[in-house]
Coordinates of N, CA and C in Angstrom, one line a residue:
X1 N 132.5 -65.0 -264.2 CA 132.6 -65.9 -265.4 C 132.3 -65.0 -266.6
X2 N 133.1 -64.9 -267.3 CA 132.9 -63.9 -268.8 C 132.7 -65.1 -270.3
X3 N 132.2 -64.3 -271.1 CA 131.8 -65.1 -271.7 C 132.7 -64.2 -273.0
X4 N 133.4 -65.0 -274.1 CA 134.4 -64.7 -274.9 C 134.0 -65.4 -275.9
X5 N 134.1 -64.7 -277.5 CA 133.3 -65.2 -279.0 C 134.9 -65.4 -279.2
X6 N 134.6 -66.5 -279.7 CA 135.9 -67.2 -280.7 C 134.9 -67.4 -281.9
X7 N 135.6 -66.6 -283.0 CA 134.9 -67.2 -284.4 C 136.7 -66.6 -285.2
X8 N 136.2 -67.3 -286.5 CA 137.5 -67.2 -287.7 C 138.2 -67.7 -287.2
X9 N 139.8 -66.8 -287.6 CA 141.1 -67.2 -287.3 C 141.3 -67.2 -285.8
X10 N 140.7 -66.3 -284.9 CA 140.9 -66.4 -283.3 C 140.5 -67.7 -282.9
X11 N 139.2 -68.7 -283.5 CA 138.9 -69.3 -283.1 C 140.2 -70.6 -282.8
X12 N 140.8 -71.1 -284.6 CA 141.8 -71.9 -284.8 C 143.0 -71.6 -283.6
X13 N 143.3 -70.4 -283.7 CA 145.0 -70.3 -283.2 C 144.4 -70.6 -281.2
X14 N 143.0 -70.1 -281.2 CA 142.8 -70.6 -279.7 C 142.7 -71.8 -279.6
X15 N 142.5 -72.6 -279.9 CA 142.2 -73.8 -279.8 C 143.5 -74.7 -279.9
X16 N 144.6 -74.2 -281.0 CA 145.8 -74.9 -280.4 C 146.2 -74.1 -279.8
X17 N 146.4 -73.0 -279.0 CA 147.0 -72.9 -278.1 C 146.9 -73.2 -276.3
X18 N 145.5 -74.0 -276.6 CA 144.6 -74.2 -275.5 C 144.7 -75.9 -275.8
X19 N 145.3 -76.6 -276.7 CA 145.7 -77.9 -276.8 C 144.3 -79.1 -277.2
X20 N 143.6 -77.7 -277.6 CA 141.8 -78.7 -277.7 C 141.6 -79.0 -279.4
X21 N 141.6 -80.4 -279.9 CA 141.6 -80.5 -281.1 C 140.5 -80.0 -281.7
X22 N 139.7 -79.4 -280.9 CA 138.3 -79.5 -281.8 C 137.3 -79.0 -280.5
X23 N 135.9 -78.1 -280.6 CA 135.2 -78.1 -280.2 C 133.7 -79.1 -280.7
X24 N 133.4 -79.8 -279.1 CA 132.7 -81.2 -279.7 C 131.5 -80.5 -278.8
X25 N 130.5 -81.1 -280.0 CA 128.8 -80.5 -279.4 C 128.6 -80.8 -278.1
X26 N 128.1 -80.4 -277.6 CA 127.5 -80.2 -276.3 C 128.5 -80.5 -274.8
X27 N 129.9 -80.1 -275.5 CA 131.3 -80.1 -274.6 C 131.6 -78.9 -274.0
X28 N 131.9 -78.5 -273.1 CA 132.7 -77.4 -272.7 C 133.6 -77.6 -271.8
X29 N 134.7 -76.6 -272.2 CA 136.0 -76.6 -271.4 C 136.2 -75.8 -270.1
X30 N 136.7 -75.7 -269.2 CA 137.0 -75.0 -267.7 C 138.3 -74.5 -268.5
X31 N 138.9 -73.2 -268.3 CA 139.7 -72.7 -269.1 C 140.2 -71.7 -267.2
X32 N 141.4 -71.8 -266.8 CA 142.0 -70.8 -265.5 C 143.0 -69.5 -266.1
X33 N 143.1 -68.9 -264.9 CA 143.9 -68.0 -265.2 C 144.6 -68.0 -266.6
X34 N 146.1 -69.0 -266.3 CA 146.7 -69.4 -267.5 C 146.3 -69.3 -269.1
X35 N 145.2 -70.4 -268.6 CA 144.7 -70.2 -270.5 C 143.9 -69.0 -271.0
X36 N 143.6 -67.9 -270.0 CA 143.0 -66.6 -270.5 C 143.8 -65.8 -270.7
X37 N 145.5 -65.6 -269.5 CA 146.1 -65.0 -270.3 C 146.9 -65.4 -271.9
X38 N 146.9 -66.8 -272.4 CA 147.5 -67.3 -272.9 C 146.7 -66.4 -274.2
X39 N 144.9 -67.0 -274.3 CA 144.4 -65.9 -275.2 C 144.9 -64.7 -275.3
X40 N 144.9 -63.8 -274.3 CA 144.5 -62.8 -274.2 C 146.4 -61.8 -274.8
X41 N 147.5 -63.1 -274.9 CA 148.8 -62.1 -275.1 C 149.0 -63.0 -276.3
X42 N 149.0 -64.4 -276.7 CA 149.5 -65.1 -277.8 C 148.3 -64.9 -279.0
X43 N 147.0 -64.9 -278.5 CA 146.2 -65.2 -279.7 C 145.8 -63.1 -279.6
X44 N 145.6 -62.4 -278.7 CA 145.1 -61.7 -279.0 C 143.9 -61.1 -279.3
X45 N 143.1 -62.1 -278.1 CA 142.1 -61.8 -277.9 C 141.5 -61.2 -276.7
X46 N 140.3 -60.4 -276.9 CA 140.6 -59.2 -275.3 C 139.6 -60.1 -274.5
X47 N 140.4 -60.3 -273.4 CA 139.5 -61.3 -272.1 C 139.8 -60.2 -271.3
X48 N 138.5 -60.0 -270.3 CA 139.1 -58.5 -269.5 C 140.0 -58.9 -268.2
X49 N 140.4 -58.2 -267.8 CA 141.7 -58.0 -267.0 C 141.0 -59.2 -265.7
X50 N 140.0 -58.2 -265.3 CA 139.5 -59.3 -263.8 C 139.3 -60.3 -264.0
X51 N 138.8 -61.5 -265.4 CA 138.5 -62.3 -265.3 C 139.5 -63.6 -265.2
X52 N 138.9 -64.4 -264.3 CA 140.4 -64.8 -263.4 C 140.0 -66.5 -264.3
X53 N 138.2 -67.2 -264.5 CA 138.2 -68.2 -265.0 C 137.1 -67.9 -266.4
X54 N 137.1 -69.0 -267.2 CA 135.9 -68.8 -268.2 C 135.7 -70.2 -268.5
X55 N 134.6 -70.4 -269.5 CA 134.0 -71.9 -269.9 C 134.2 -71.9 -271.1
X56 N 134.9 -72.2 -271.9 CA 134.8 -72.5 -273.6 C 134.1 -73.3 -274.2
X57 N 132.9 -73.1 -275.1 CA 132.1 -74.0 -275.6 C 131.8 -73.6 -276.9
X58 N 131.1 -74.6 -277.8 CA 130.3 -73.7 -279.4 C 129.5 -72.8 -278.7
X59 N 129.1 -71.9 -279.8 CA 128.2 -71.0 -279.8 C 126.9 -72.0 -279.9
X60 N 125.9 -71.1 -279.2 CA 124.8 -71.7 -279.1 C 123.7 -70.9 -279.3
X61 N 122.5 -71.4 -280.0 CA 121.9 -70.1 -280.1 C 121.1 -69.4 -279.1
X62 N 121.2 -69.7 -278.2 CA 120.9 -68.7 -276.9 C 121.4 -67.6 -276.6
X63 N 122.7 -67.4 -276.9 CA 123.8 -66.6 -276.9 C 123.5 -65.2 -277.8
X64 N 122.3 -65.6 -278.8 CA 122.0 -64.4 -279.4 C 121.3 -63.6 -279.2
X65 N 120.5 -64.4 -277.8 CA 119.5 -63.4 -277.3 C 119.8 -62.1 -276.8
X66 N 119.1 -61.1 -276.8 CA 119.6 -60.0 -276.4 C 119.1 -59.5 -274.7
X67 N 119.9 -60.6 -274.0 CA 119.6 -60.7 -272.5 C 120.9 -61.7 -272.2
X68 N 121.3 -61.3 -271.4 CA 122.1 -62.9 -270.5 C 121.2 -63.9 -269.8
X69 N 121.1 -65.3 -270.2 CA 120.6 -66.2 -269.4 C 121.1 -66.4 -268.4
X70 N 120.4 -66.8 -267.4 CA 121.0 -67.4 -266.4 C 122.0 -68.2 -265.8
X71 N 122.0 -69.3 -266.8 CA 122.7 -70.6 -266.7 C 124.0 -70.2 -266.4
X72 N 124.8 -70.8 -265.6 CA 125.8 -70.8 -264.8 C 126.4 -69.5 -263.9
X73 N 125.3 -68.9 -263.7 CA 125.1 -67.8 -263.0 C 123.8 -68.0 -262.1
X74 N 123.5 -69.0 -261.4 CA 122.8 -69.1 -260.7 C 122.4 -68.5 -259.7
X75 N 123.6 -69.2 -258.7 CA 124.1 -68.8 -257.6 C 124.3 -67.4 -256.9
X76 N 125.1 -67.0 -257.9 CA 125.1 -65.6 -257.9 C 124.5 -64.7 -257.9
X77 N 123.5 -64.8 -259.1 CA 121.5 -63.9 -259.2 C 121.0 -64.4 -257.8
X78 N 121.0 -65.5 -257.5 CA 119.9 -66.1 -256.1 C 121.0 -65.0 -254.7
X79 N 122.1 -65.0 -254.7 CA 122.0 -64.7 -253.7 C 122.1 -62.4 -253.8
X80 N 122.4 -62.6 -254.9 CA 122.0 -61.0 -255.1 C 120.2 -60.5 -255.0
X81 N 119.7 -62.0 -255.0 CA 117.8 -61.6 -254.7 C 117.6 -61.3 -256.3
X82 N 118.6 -61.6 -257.1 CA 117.7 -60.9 -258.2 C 117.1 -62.6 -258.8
X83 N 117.2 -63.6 -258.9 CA 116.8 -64.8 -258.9 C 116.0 -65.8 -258.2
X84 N 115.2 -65.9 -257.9 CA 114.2 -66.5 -256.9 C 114.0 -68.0 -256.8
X85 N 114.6 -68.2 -257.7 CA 114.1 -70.1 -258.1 C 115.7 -70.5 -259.0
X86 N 115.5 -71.3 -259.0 CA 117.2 -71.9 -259.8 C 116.6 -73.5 -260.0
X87 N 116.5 -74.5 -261.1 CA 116.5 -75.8 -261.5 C 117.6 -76.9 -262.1
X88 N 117.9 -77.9 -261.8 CA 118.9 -78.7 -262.3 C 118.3 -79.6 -262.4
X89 N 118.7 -80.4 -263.9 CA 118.6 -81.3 -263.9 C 119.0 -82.4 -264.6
X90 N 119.5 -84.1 -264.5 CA 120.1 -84.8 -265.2 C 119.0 -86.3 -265.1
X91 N 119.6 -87.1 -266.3 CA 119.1 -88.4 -265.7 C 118.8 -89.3 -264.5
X92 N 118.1 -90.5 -264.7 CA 117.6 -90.9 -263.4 C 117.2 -92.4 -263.6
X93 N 118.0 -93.2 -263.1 CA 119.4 -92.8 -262.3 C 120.5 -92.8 -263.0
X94 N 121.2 -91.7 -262.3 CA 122.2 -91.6 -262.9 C 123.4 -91.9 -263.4
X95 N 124.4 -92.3 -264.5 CA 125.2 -93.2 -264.9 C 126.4 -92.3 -265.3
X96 N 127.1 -92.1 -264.8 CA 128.0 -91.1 -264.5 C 128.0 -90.2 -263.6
X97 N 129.0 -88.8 -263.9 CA 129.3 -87.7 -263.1 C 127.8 -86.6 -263.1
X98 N 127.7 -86.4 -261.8 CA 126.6 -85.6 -262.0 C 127.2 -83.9 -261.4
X99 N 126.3 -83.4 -263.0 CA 126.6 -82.3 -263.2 C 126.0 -81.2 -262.1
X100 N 124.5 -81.5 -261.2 CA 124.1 -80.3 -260.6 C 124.8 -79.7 -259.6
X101 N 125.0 -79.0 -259.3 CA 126.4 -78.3 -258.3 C 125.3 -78.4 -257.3
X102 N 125.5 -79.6 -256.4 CA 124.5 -79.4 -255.5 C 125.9 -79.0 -253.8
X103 N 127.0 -79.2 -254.2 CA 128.0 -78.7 -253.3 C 127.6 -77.1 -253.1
X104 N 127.9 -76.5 -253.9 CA 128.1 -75.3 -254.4 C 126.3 -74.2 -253.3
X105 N 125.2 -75.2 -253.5 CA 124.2 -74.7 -253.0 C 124.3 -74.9 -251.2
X106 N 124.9 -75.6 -250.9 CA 124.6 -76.6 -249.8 C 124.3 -75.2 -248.1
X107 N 125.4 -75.0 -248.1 CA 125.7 -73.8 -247.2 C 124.6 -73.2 -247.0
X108 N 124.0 -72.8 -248.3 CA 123.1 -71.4 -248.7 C 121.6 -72.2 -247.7
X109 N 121.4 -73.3 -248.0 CA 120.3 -74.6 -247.6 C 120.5 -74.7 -246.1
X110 N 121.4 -75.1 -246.0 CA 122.2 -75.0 -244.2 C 121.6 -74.4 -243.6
X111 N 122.0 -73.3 -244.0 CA 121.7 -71.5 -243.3 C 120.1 -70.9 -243.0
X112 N 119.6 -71.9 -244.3 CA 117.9 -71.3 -244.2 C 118.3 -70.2 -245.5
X113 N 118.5 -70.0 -246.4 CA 118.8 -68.7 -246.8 C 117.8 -69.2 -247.9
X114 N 118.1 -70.2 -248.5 CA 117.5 -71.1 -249.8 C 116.8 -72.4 -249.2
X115 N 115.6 -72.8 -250.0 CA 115.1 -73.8 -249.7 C 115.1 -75.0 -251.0
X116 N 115.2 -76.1 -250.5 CA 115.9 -77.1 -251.8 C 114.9 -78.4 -251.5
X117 N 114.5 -78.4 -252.7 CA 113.6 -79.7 -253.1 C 114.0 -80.8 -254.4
X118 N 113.5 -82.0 -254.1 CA 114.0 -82.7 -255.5 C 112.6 -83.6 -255.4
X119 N 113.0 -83.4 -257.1 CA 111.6 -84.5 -257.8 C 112.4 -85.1 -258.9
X120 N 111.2 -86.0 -258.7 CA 111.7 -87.3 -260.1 C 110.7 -87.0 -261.1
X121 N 110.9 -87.0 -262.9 CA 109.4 -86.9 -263.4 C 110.1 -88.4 -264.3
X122 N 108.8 -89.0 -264.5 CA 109.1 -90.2 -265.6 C 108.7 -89.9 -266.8
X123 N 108.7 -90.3 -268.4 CA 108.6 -90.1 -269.1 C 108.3 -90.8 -270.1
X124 N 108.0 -91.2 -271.3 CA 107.7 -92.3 -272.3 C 108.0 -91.6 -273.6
X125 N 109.1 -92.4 -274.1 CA 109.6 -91.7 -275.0 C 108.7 -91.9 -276.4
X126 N 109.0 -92.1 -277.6 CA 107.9 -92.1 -279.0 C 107.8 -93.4 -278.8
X127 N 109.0 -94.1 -279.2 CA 109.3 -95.8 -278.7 C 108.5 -96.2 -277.7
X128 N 108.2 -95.5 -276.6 CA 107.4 -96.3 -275.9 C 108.1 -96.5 -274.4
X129 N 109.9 -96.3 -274.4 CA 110.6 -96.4 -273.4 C 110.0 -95.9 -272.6
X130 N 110.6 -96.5 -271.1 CA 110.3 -95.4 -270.1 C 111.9 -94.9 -269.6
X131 N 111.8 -93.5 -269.3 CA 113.2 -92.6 -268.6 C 112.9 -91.8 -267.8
X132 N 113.6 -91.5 -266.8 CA 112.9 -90.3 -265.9 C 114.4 -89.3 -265.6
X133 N 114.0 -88.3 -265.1 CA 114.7 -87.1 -265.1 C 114.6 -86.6 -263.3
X134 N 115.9 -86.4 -262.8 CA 115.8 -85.8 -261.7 C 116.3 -84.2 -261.3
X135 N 114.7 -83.7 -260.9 CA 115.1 -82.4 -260.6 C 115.4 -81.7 -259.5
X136 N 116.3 -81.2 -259.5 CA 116.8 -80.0 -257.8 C 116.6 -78.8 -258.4
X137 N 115.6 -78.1 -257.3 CA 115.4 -76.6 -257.3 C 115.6 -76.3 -255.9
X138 N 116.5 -75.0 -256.4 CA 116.7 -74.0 -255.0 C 115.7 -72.5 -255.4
X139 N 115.2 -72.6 -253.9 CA 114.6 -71.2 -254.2 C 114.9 -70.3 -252.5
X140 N 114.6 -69.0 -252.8 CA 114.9 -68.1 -252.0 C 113.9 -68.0 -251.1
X141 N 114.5 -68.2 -249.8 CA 113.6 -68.6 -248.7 C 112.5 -67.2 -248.6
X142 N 110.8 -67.7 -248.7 CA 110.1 -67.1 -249.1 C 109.5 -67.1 -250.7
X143 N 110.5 -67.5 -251.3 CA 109.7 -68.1 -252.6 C 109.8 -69.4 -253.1
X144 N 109.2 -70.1 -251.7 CA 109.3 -71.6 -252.5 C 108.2 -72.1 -252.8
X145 N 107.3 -71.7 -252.7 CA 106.2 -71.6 -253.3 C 106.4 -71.8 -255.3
X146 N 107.6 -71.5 -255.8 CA 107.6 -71.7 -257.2 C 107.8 -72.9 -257.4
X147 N 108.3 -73.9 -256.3 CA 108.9 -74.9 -256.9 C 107.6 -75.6 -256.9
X148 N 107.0 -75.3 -255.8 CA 105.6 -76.7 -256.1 C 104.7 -76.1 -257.3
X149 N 105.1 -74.8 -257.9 CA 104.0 -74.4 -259.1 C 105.0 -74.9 -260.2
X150 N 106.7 -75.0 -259.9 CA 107.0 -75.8 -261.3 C 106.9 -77.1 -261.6
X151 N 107.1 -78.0 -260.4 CA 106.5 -79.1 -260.6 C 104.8 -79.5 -261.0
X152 N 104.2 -78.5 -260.4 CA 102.4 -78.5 -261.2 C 103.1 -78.8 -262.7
X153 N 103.8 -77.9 -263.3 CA 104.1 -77.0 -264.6 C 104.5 -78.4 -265.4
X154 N 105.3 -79.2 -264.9 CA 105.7 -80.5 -265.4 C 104.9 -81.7 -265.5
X155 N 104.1 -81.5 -264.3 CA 103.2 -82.7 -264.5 C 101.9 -82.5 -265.6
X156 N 101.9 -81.1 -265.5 CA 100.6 -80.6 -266.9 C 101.3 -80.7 -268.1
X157 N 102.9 -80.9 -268.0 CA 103.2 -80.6 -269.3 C 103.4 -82.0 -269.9
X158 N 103.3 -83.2 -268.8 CA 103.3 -84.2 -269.6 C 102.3 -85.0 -269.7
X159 N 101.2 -84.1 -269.8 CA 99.7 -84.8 -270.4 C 99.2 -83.8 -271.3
X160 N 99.4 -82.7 -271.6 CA 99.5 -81.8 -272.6 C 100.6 -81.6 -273.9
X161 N 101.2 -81.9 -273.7 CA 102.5 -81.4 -274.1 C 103.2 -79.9 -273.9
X162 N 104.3 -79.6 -274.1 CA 104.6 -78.2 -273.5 C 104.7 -77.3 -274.5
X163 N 104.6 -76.4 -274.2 CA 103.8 -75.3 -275.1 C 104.4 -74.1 -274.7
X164 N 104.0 -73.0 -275.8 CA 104.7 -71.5 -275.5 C 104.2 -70.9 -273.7
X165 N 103.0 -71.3 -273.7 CA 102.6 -70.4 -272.6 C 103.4 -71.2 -271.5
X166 N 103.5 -72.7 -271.2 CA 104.7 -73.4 -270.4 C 105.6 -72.4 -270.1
X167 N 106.2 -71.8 -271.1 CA 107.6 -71.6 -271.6 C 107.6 -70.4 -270.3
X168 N 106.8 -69.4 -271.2 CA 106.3 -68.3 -270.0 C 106.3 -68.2 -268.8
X169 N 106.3 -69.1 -268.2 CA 105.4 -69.7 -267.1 C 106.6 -69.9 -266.3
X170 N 107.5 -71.1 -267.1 CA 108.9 -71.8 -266.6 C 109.2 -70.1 -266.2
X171 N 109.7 -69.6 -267.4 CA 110.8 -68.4 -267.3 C 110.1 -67.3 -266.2
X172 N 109.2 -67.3 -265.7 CA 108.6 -66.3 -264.9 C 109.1 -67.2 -263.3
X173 N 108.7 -68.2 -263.5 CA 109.3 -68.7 -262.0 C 110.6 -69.1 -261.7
X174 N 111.2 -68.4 -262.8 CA 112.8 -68.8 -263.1 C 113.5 -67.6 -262.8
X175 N 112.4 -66.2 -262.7 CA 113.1 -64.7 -262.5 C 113.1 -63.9 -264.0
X176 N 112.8 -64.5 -265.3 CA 113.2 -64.0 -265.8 C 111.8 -62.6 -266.0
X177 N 112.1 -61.7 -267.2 CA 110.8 -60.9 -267.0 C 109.9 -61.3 -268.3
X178 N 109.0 -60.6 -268.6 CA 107.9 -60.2 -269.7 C 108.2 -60.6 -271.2
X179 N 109.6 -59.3 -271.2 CA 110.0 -58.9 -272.7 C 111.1 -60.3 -272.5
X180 N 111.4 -60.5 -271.7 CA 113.1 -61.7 -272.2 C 112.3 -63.2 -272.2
X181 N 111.3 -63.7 -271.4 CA 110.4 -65.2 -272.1 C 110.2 -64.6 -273.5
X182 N 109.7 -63.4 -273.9 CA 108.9 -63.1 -275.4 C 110.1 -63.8 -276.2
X183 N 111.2 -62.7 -276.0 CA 112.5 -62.8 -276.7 C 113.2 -64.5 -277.1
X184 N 113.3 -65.2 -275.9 CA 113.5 -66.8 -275.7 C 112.6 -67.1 -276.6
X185 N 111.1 -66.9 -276.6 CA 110.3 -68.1 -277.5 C 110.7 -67.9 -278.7
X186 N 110.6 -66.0 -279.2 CA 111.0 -66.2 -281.0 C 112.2 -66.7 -281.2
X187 N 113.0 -66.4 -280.3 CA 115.1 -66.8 -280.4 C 114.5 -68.6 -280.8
X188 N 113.6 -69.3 -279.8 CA 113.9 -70.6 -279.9 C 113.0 -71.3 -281.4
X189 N 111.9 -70.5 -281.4 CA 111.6 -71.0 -282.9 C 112.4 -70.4 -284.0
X190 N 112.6 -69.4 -284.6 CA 113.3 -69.4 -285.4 C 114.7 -70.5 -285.4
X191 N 115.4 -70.9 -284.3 CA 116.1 -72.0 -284.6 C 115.6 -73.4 -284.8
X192 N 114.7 -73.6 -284.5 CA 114.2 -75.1 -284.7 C 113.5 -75.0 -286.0
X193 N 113.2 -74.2 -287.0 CA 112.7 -74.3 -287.9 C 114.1 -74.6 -288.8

């Protein structure tokens, strides 16, 4: 999966020629073969040769970090060993299509290769609501040990609230290293300010 900047005029002429009126927040598109060579010879934008699918979405500011995240490279990092833990998660229960690719892991779980747990956490919103969130973590057989330290990490974080060192903490049992949680925390305050 390659990841491709549409900005300016590339952005417009891609988007009609990909038939999308508009990129809508928190939307993204499955874009095949077809529509990368379509960029790649009508709009004239370089998608590399191998890349056979991509995701089209806004830019986000994650994207500026000077690391690749994870996200939608899961699978991939877990079974190269370079990823140890992988988390998904959506509402609960859920009212629609659910997004965690729990197909996609299943095999890997079968096999013994990955080990796969799910939790529920509830929540209380300012209002007072109650909501809860369901989580699936896969981890690499031999470190599943992170999952019962991320759920510790959740249940402290919702009598504390969550906090930079959290942050640390998530991203360390997520695979990532030292310098790239540092990187995430200032990437993520400077945007919420």
């Amino acid at each position: 999966m390659s990841n491709i900047d549409l900005e300016g005029e590339y952005a417009s002429k891609a988007l009609h020629i990909l038939n999308i009126s508009g990129l809508e927040a928190g939307c993204s598109y499955d874009l095949d073969e077809a529509d990368l060579s379509a960029l790649r010879d009508v709009v004239g934008i370089h998608v590399p040769a191998k890349c056979k699918r991509a995701t089209l979405r806004e830019k986000l500011w994650f994207d500026e970090l000077p690391y690749q995240v994870h996200t939608g490279r899961e699978l991939s990092l877990m079974l190269e060993g370079k990823k140890p833990l992988s988390s998904f998660t959506e509402e609960y229960p859920l009212h629609g299509v659910s997004f965690i690719p729990e197909s996609i892991f299943e095999r890997y779980v079968t096999s013994g290769q990955f080990i796969k747990a799910e939790y529920i956490s509830e929540h209380k919103s300012l209002e007072g609501d109650i909501y809860a969130t369901h989580w699936v973590f896969y981890a690499l057989r031999g470190e599943e040990w992170r999952i019962n330290a991320y759920i510790l990490l959740l249940k402290l974080a919702d009598t504390s609230g969550w906090s930079d060192d959290f942050e640390r903490i998530e991203g360390a049992l997520l695979g990532y290293e030292i310098w790239q949680n540092e990187a995430y925390i200032k990437q993520k305050k400077h945007h919420s300010q």
